[in-house]
CSV table of C-alpha atoms and ligand atoms in Angstrom, one decimal:
chain,number,residue,atom,x,y,z
A,141,LEU,CA,167.1,101.2,132.2
A,142,ARG,CA,167.2,99.4,128.9
A,143,LYS,CA,166.5,96.1,130.6
A,144,ALA,CA,163.4,97.5,132.4
A,145,SER,CA,159.9,97.0,131.2
A,146,GLY,CA,158.5,99.9,129.2
A,147,VAL,CA,161.7,101.3,127.7
A,148,ILE,CA,160.9,103.9,125.2
A,149,GLY,CA,163.1,105.5,122.7
A,150,SER,CA,163.7,105.8,119.0
A,151,GLY,CA,166.6,103.6,117.9
A,152,LEU,CA,166.8,101.6,121.1
A,153,LEU,CA,166.0,98.4,119.3
A,154,ALA,CA,169.6,97.4,118.7
A,155,ALA,CA,170.8,98.1,122.2
A,156,SER,CA,167.9,96.6,124.1
A,157,LEU,CA,167.6,93.1,122.7
A,158,PRO,CA,169.6,90.2,124.1
A,159,LEU,CA,169.6,88.6,120.6
A,160,GLY,CA,173.2,88.9,119.6
A,161,ALA,CA,175.5,91.6,118.6
A,162,LEU,CA,172.7,93.9,117.6
A,163,ALA,CA,174.3,97.3,118.2
A,164,GLN,CA,177.0,96.7,115.6
A,165,GLU,CA,174.6,96.1,112.7
A,166,LYS,CA,173.9,98.7,110.1
A,167,LYS,CA,170.4,99.9,109.6
A,168,ALA,CA,168.8,98.0,106.7
A,169,GLU,CA,167.1,99.8,103.9
A,170,PRO,CA,163.4,99.2,103.4
A,171,SER,CA,162.6,97.1,100.4
A,172,LYS,CA,159.8,99.5,99.3
A,173,ALA,CA,158.2,102.7,100.4
A,174,PRO,CA,161.5,104.6,100.7
A,175,GLU,CA,159.6,107.9,101.0
A,176,GLN,CA,158.5,106.7,104.4
A,177,LYS,CA,161.8,105.5,105.8
A,178,ASP,CA,162.4,108.5,108.0
A,179,LYS,CA,159.0,108.3,109.7
A,180,LYS,CA,159.9,106.5,112.9
A,181,PRO,CA,157.8,106.0,115.9
A,182,GLU,CA,159.1,106.0,119.5
A,183,VAL,CA,159.8,102.3,120.1
A,184,GLU,CA,158.7,100.8,123.4
A,185,PHE,CA,160.0,97.5,124.7
A,186,ARG,CA,158.7,95.1,127.4
A,187,LYS,CA,160.3,92.0,128.9
A,188,LEU,CA,158.7,88.8,127.7
A,189,GLY,CA,158.5,87.0,131.1
A,190,ARG,CA,161.4,84.7,132.0
A,191,THR,CA,162.6,84.5,128.4
A,192,GLY,CA,164.3,87.9,129.2
A,193,LEU,CA,163.7,88.9,125.5
A,194,MET,CA,162.8,92.6,125.1
A,195,VAL,CA,160.0,92.8,122.5
A,196,THR,CA,158.4,95.8,121.0
A,197,THR,CA,154.9,96.4,122.5
A,198,VAL,CA,153.5,96.7,119.1
A,199,SER,CA,154.7,93.7,117.2
A,200,MET,CA,153.5,92.0,114.0
A,201,GLY,CA,151.1,89.2,113.3
A,202,VAL,CA,152.1,88.2,109.8
A,203,MET,CA,149.2,85.8,109.3
A,204,ASN,CA,147.1,88.0,107.0
A,205,CYS,CA,150.0,89.6,105.1
A,206,SER,CA,151.4,88.4,101.8
A,207,ASP,CA,153.4,91.5,101.0
A,208,PRO,CA,157.1,91.3,101.9
A,209,ALA,CA,157.3,95.1,101.9
A,210,VAL,CA,154.9,95.3,104.9
A,211,VAL,CA,157.0,93.0,106.9
A,212,ARG,CA,160.1,94.9,106.1
A,213,ARG,CA,158.4,98.2,106.9
A,214,ALA,CA,157.5,96.8,110.3
A,215,TYR,CA,161.2,96.0,110.9
A,216,ASP,CA,162.3,99.4,109.7
A,217,LEU,CA,159.8,101.0,112.1
A,218,GLY,CA,161.7,99.2,114.9
A,219,ILE,CA,159.3,96.2,115.4
A,220,ASN,CA,161.3,93.2,116.4
A,221,PHE,CA,158.8,90.4,117.0
A,222,PHE,CA,157.1,88.5,114.1
A,223,ASP,CA,154.4,85.9,114.5
A,224,THR,CA,153.8,83.3,111.8
A,225,ALA,CA,152.7,79.6,111.8
A,226,HIS,CA,153.1,76.4,109.9
A,227,THR,CA,149.6,76.6,108.3
A,228,TYR,CA,149.5,80.3,107.4
A,229,MET,CA,149.1,80.7,103.6
A,230,GLY,CA,149.9,77.0,103.1
A,231,GLY,CA,153.5,77.7,104.3
A,232,LYS,CA,154.2,80.7,102.1
A,233,ASN,CA,153.9,83.0,105.1
A,234,GLU,CA,156.9,81.3,106.8
A,235,VAL,CA,158.9,81.4,103.6
A,236,MET,CA,158.2,85.2,103.2
A,237,VAL,CA,159.1,85.9,106.8
A,238,GLY,CA,162.4,84.0,106.5
A,239,GLU,CA,163.3,85.7,103.3
A,240,VAL,CA,162.5,89.3,104.3
A,241,LEU,CA,164.3,89.1,107.6
A,242,LYS,CA,167.2,86.9,106.7
A,243,ASP,CA,169.7,89.8,106.8
A,244,VAL,CA,168.6,91.0,110.2
A,245,ARG,CA,168.0,87.6,111.7
A,246,ASP,CA,169.9,88.3,115.0
A,247,LYS,CA,167.9,91.5,115.5
A,248,VAL,CA,164.4,89.9,115.5
A,249,CYS,CA,162.4,87.4,117.4
A,250,ILE,CA,160.6,84.8,115.2
A,251,GLU,CA,157.7,82.8,116.6
A,252,THR,CA,156.0,80.0,114.7
A,253,LYS,CA,153.3,77.5,115.7
A,254,VAL,CA,152.3,73.9,114.8
A,255,HIS,CA,149.0,72.1,115.5
A,256,GLN,CA,148.6,69.3,118.0
A,257,ALA,CA,149.4,65.9,116.5
A,258,SER,CA,151.6,62.9,117.6
A,259,GLU,CA,155.0,63.9,118.8
A,260,SER,CA,156.8,62.7,115.7
A,261,GLU,CA,154.2,64.5,113.5
A,262,MET,CA,154.6,67.8,115.4
A,263,MET,CA,158.4,67.5,115.1
A,264,GLY,CA,158.0,66.9,111.4
A,265,LEU,CA,155.8,69.9,111.0
A,266,PHE,CA,158.2,72.1,113.0
A,267,GLU,CA,161.2,70.9,111.0
A,268,THR,CA,159.4,71.8,107.8
A,269,SER,CA,158.7,75.2,109.3
A,270,LEU,CA,162.4,75.7,110.0
A,271,GLN,CA,163.3,74.8,106.4
A,272,ARG,CA,160.7,77.2,105.1
A,273,LEU,CA,162.1,80.0,107.3
A,274,LYS,CA,165.6,78.9,106.4
A,275,MET,CA,166.5,79.1,110.1
A,276,ASP,CA,168.2,76.6,112.4
A,277,HIS,CA,166.0,77.8,115.3
A,278,VAL,CA,163.3,80.1,116.3
A,279,GLU,CA,163.0,82.2,119.4
A,280,MET,CA,159.5,80.8,120.1
A,281,LEU,CA,157.7,77.6,119.2
A,282,LEU,CA,154.0,77.4,120.1
A,283,ILE,CA,151.3,74.8,119.9
A,284,HIS,CA,148.3,76.3,118.1
A,285,GLY,CA,145.0,76.9,119.8
A,286,LEU,CA,144.9,75.0,123.1
A,287,ASP,CA,141.4,75.1,124.6
A,288,SER,CA,141.5,73.3,127.9
A,289,ALA,CA,143.6,72.8,131.1
A,290,ALA,CA,144.0,69.2,130.0
A,291,ALA,CA,145.6,70.2,126.7
A,292,VAL,CA,147.9,72.7,128.4
A,293,ASN,CA,149.1,69.9,130.7
A,294,ASP,CA,149.2,67.2,128.0
A,295,GLU,CA,152.4,65.3,128.5
A,296,LYS,CA,152.8,64.6,124.8
A,297,ILE,CA,152.8,68.3,124.0
A,298,ILE,CA,155.1,69.2,126.9
A,299,GLY,CA,157.4,66.4,125.9
A,300,PHE,CA,157.6,67.6,122.3
A,301,LEU,CA,158.2,71.2,123.3
A,302,GLU,CA,161.0,70.2,125.7
A,303,LYS,CA,162.6,68.1,123.0
A,304,ALA,CA,162.6,71.0,120.5
A,305,LYS,CA,164.3,73.1,123.2
A,306,LYS,CA,166.9,70.5,124.0
A,307,GLN,CA,167.7,70.1,120.3
A,308,GLY,CA,168.3,73.9,120.1
A,309,LYS,CA,165.5,74.3,117.6
A,310,ALA,CA,163.4,76.6,119.8
A,311,ARG,CA,164.8,78.9,122.5
A,312,PHE,CA,161.4,79.1,124.3
A,313,THR,CA,158.1,77.3,124.0
A,314,GLY,CA,154.4,77.7,124.9
A,315,PHE,CA,151.0,77.7,123.2
A,316,SER,CA,148.3,80.0,121.7
A,317,THR,CA,144.7,80.0,123.0
A,318,HIS,CA,141.5,81.7,121.8
A,319,SER,CA,139.0,79.4,123.5
A,320,SER,CA,138.6,78.9,127.2
A,321,VAL,CA,141.4,81.4,127.5
A,322,ALA,CA,141.2,82.0,131.3
A,323,GLU,CA,141.2,78.3,132.0
A,324,CYS,CA,144.2,77.7,129.8
A,325,LEU,CA,146.1,80.6,131.3
A,326,LYS,CA,145.3,79.5,134.9
A,327,ALA,CA,146.5,76.0,134.1
A,328,ALA,CA,149.8,77.3,132.7
A,329,ALA,CA,150.4,79.5,135.7
A,330,ALA,CA,149.9,76.5,137.9
A,331,SER,CA,152.1,74.1,136.0
A,332,LYS,CA,154.9,76.5,135.0
A,333,LYS,CA,155.7,74.3,132.1
A,334,HIS,CA,155.4,77.0,129.4
A,335,ASP,CA,157.6,80.0,128.8
A,336,VAL,CA,155.2,82.1,126.7
A,337,ILE,CA,151.5,82.2,125.8
A,338,LEU,CA,149.8,83.9,122.9
A,339,ALA,CA,146.4,84.7,124.2
A,340,ALA,CA,143.2,86.2,122.7
A,341,TYR,CA,142.8,89.4,124.7
A,342,ASN,CA,140.8,92.6,123.9
A,343,PHE,CA,138.4,95.1,125.4
A,344,LYS,CA,135.6,92.5,125.2
A,345,SER,CA,137.6,90.0,127.4
A,346,GLY,CA,136.2,89.2,130.8
A,347,ALA,CA,137.9,90.1,134.1
A,348,ASP,CA,138.8,86.4,134.5
A,349,VAL,CA,141.2,86.6,131.5
A,350,LYS,CA,142.9,89.8,132.9
A,351,GLU,CA,143.4,88.1,136.3
A,352,ALA,CA,144.7,84.9,134.7
A,353,ILE,CA,147.2,86.9,132.6
A,354,ALA,CA,148.4,88.5,135.8
A,355,ALA,CA,148.8,85.1,137.4
A,356,CYS,CA,150.9,83.9,134.4
A,357,VAL,CA,153.1,86.9,134.7
A,358,ARG,CA,153.6,86.2,138.4
A,359,ALA,CA,154.6,82.7,137.4
A,360,GLY,CA,157.2,84.1,135.0
A,361,ILE,CA,155.3,83.4,131.8
A,362,GLY,CA,155.5,86.0,129.0
A,363,ILE,CA,152.2,87.1,127.6
A,364,ILE,CA,151.6,88.1,123.9
A,365,GLY,CA,148.2,89.5,123.1
A,366,MET,CA,146.3,88.5,119.9
A,367,LYS,CA,142.9,89.2,118.5
A,368,THR,CA,143.5,92.6,120.1
A,369,LEU,CA,141.3,94.4,117.6
A,370,ALA,CA,138.1,92.5,118.6
A,371,GLY,CA,137.3,91.4,115.1
A,372,GLY,CA,138.8,94.2,113.0
A,373,TYR,CA,135.4,95.2,111.8
A,374,ALA,CA,135.8,98.3,109.7
A,375,ASP,CA,132.4,99.2,108.3
A,376,SER,CA,129.4,101.0,109.8
A,377,GLY,CA,131.0,104.5,109.8
A,378,PHE,CA,134.3,103.5,111.4
A,379,LYS,CA,136.7,105.0,109.0
A,380,GLY,CA,140.4,104.3,109.1
A,381,LEU,CA,141.9,102.5,112.0
A,382,SER,CA,140.7,104.7,114.9
A,383,ALA,CA,138.8,102.0,116.6
A,384,HIS,CA,141.6,99.5,116.1
A,385,GLN,CA,144.1,101.9,117.5
A,386,ALA,CA,142.0,102.4,120.6
A,387,ALA,CA,141.5,98.7,120.9
A,388,LEU,CA,145.3,98.1,120.7
A,389,LYS,CA,146.0,100.8,123.3
A,390,TRP,CA,143.4,99.2,125.6
A,391,VAL,CA,145.4,95.9,125.5
A,392,LEU,CA,148.8,97.5,125.9
A,393,GLN,CA,147.7,99.6,128.9
A,394,ASP,CA,147.8,96.2,130.8
A,395,THR,CA,151.5,96.1,131.4
A,396,ASN,CA,151.3,92.4,132.1
A,397,VAL,CA,151.0,92.0,128.3
A,398,ALA,CA,154.5,92.2,126.9
A,399,CYS,CA,153.4,92.8,123.3
A,400,ALA,CA,150.5,92.5,120.9
A,401,ILE,CA,150.6,91.2,117.4
A,402,PRO,CA,147.9,92.9,115.4
A,403,GLY,CA,147.5,91.2,112.0
A,404,VAL,CA,148.2,93.9,109.4
A,405,ARG,CA,148.2,93.7,105.7
A,406,SER,CA,149.4,97.1,104.5
A,407,ILE,CA,152.2,99.6,105.2
A,408,LYS,CA,149.5,102.1,106.1
A,409,GLU,CA,148.1,99.8,108.8
A,410,ILE,CA,151.5,98.9,110.4
A,411,GLU,CA,152.5,102.6,110.5
A,412,GLU,CA,149.2,103.6,112.1
A,413,LEU,CA,149.6,101.0,114.8
A,414,ALA,CA,153.4,101.3,115.4
A,415,VAL,CA,152.9,104.9,116.4
A,416,LEU,CA,150.9,103.7,119.4
A,417,MET,CA,153.9,102.4,121.2
A,418,GLY,CA,154.1,104.2,124.6
A,419,LYS,CA,150.8,106.0,124.1
A,420,LYS,CA,148.1,106.0,126.8
A,421,MET,CA,144.4,105.5,126.4
A,422,THR,CA,142.4,108.8,126.2
A,423,ALA,CA,138.8,109.6,127.0
A,424,GLY,CA,138.3,109.7,123.3
A,425,ASP,CA,139.6,106.2,122.9
A,426,TYR,CA,137.1,104.9,125.4
A,427,LYS,CA,134.4,106.7,123.6
A,428,THR,CA,135.5,105.2,120.3
A,429,LEU,CA,135.5,101.7,121.7
A,430,GLU,CA,132.0,102.2,123.1
A,431,GLY,CA,130.8,103.3,119.6
A,432,TYR,CA,132.6,100.3,118.0
A,433,GLU,CA,131.0,97.9,120.5
A,434,ARG,CA,127.5,99.4,119.8
A,435,ALA,CA,128.0,99.2,116.0
A,436,PHE,CA,129.0,95.6,116.1
A,437,ALA,CA,127.0,94.4,119.1
A,438,GLN,CA,125.4,91.6,117.0
A,439,GLN,CA,128.8,90.3,115.9
A,440,LEU,CA,131.3,90.7,118.7
A,441,CYS,CA,132.1,87.4,120.3
A,442,SER,CA,134.2,88.0,123.5
A,443,MET,CA,135.5,84.5,123.3
A,444,CYS,CA,134.4,84.0,126.9
A,445,GLY,CA,133.7,80.3,126.4
A,446,THR,CA,130.3,80.4,128.2
A,447,CYS,CA,128.7,78.6,125.2
A,448,ALA,CA,131.1,75.7,125.3
A,449,GLY,CA,129.4,72.3,125.4
A,450,GLN,CA,125.9,73.7,125.1
A,451,CYS,CA,125.1,72.5,121.6
A,452,PRO,CA,123.6,69.0,121.9
A,453,TYR,CA,125.2,68.1,118.5
A,454,GLY,CA,128.7,69.3,119.6
A,455,VAL,CA,129.0,72.4,117.4
A,456,PRO,CA,131.9,74.5,118.7
A,457,VAL,CA,129.9,77.7,118.7
A,458,GLN,CA,132.8,80.0,119.7
A,459,ASP,CA,135.1,78.6,117.0
A,460,VAL,CA,132.5,79.1,114.4
A,461,MET,CA,132.1,82.7,115.6
A,462,ARG,CA,135.8,83.1,115.1
A,463,SER,CA,135.6,81.8,111.5
A,464,LEU,CA,132.8,84.3,110.9
A,465,MET,CA,135.0,87.0,112.4
A,466,TYR,CA,137.8,86.2,109.9
A,467,TYR,CA,135.2,86.5,107.1
A,468,GLU,CA,133.3,89.6,108.2
A,469,GLY,CA,135.9,91.4,110.2
A,470,TYR,CA,139.3,90.5,108.8
A,471,LYS,CA,137.7,89.9,105.3
A,472,ASP,CA,140.1,87.0,104.9
A,473,ILE,CA,138.0,84.6,103.0
A,474,ASP,CA,140.7,81.9,102.7
A,475,LEU,CA,141.4,81.9,106.4
A,476,ALA,CA,137.7,81.9,107.3
A,477,ARG,CA,137.0,79.0,104.9
A,478,THR,CA,140.0,77.0,106.1
A,479,THR,CA,139.2,77.5,109.7
A,480,TYR,CA,135.5,76.5,109.1
A,481,ALA,CA,136.5,73.5,107.1
A,482,ALA,CA,138.8,72.2,109.8
A,483,LEU,CA,135.9,72.6,112.3
A,484,ALA,CA,133.5,70.8,109.9
A,485,ARG,CA,135.8,67.8,109.9
A,486,ARG,CA,135.1,67.2,113.6
A,487,ALA,CA,131.6,68.6,114.2
A,488,PRO,CA,128.3,68.5,112.3
A,489,LEU,CA,128.2,72.2,111.4
A,490,ALA,CA,125.5,71.7,108.8
A,491,GLN,CA,123.1,70.7,111.5
A,492,CYS,CA,122.7,74.4,112.3
A,493,GLY,CA,120.6,74.7,109.1
A,494,ASP,CA,118.2,72.0,110.3
A,495,CYS,CA,117.6,72.8,114.0
A,496,ALA,CA,114.1,74.1,114.6
A,497,SER,CA,115.5,76.1,117.6
A,498,CYS,CA,118.8,76.5,119.3
A,499,PRO,CA,119.3,76.0,123.0
A,500,VAL,CA,122.8,77.6,123.1
A,501,ARG,CA,122.7,80.8,125.1
A,502,CYS,CA,125.4,83.4,124.5
A,503,ALA,CA,126.7,85.5,127.4
A,504,ASN,CA,126.8,88.5,125.1
A,505,ARG,CA,123.3,87.8,123.7
A,506,LEU,CA,124.5,87.1,120.2
A,507,ALA,CA,121.8,85.3,118.1
A,508,VAL,CA,123.6,82.0,118.0
A,509,GLN,CA,121.5,80.1,115.5
A,510,SER,CA,121.4,83.0,113.1
A,511,ARG,CA,125.1,83.5,113.4
A,512,MET,CA,125.7,79.7,112.9
A,513,ARG,CA,123.5,79.8,109.8
A,514,SER,CA,125.4,82.8,108.4
A,515,ALA,CA,128.6,80.9,108.8
A,516,LEU,CA,127.1,77.9,107.1
A,517,ARG,CA,125.9,80.1,104.2
A,518,TYR,CA,129.2,82.0,103.7
A,519,LEU,CA,131.7,79.3,104.6
A,520,GLY,CA,130.0,75.9,104.4
B,684,LIG,S1,121.5,75.5,115.7
B,684,LIG,FE1,121.5,73.4,116.4
B,684,LIG,S2,123.5,72.5,115.7
B,684,LIG,FE2,123.6,74.7,115.6
B,684,LIG,S3,124.5,75.3,117.6
B,684,LIG,FE3,122.3,75.5,117.8
B,684,LIG,S4,121.7,73.5,118.6
B,684,LIG,FE4,123.8,73.3,117.8
B,685,LIG,S1,129.4,83.1,121.4
B,685,LIG,FE1,128.8,84.2,123.2
B,685,LIG,S2,129.0,82.8,124.9
B,685,LIG,FE2,130.1,81.9,123.1
B,685,LIG,S3,132.2,82.6,123.4
B,685,LIG,FE3,131.2,84.1,122.1
B,685,LIG,S4,130.5,85.7,123.5
B,685,LIG,FE4,131.0,83.9,124.7
């Protein structure tokens, strides 16, 4: 039973993970918020594809979090999978993850990511990540943000990932994708070179993404959902996390998704999301999502990729929309500016301020030029 997908039960974490002698470990004390230590949600696990790892359906994206107590609270709630990356917070994010979880290392899955570069550069970045984490290996090493079938099948990338595995520095490998998601997933399902994929997936995603996820699972690839909160917008009358809870439940009702990694920053947020493990969508949740979609209709980019290649100047509209989402939705100004600056190094984003009109047509009828100009104003 414990090996099956969808195991639910408080305290099953230790017995369910093939990550070492977990059952013998004592429960660690939370570093803060002791008054909340007895509040424990039911913990639900799913198998992460051929890795065989049992991960908590609600896991943690640490990207936006600089508070060690939040990471520790997530662990104390039973969450066993933590996502970080070489670039997050200039490396401080990896340092914090390693420090907070060092005494429970064999109870958790750690995933980090590096950007595409030459093979030796990627290995250098990854080794720095391991040093920051103070770990000799991670469960998962991913390449950041692949956006085409060609990148998914890139021999340089595959060669680097294989090498990291052979050297014992990563148990499993794969990539993340938030542009041309369906194309990347389909390419991975066909090539079977990747163990896991971290894919942007939410209630705004198209049917093609859902189908491609299913194809990956049939090919043995473990799927981790990200960007599950569709922007994390929290104004316009949406109090608390109700819309975010509904959005997360929507993703997890697709059992092809092993886990989701909502990016949380506070103990309150992780507690409000951790309790969703094993919970089904309700009619009220669908209604909430409809309201959220209506309220943010002018901002929600579904990351469908339809606009790719339409700008005659080469502006990557979808990626700029994502920067804006970090700014307006996540309210993470540093992340928004860093992402936008990286895009500006390879495309003339300032051109959006000069075009008399914009020929780019968005499948969701977003006002592309106006959104591009907002990004330029806030982030340029
Ligand atoms: S406003 Fe101009 S530069 Fe910007 S996306 Fe449209 S066509 Fe491209
Ligand atoms: S901007 Fe529009 S067309 Fe482009 S990815 Fe977003 S929703 Fe799709």
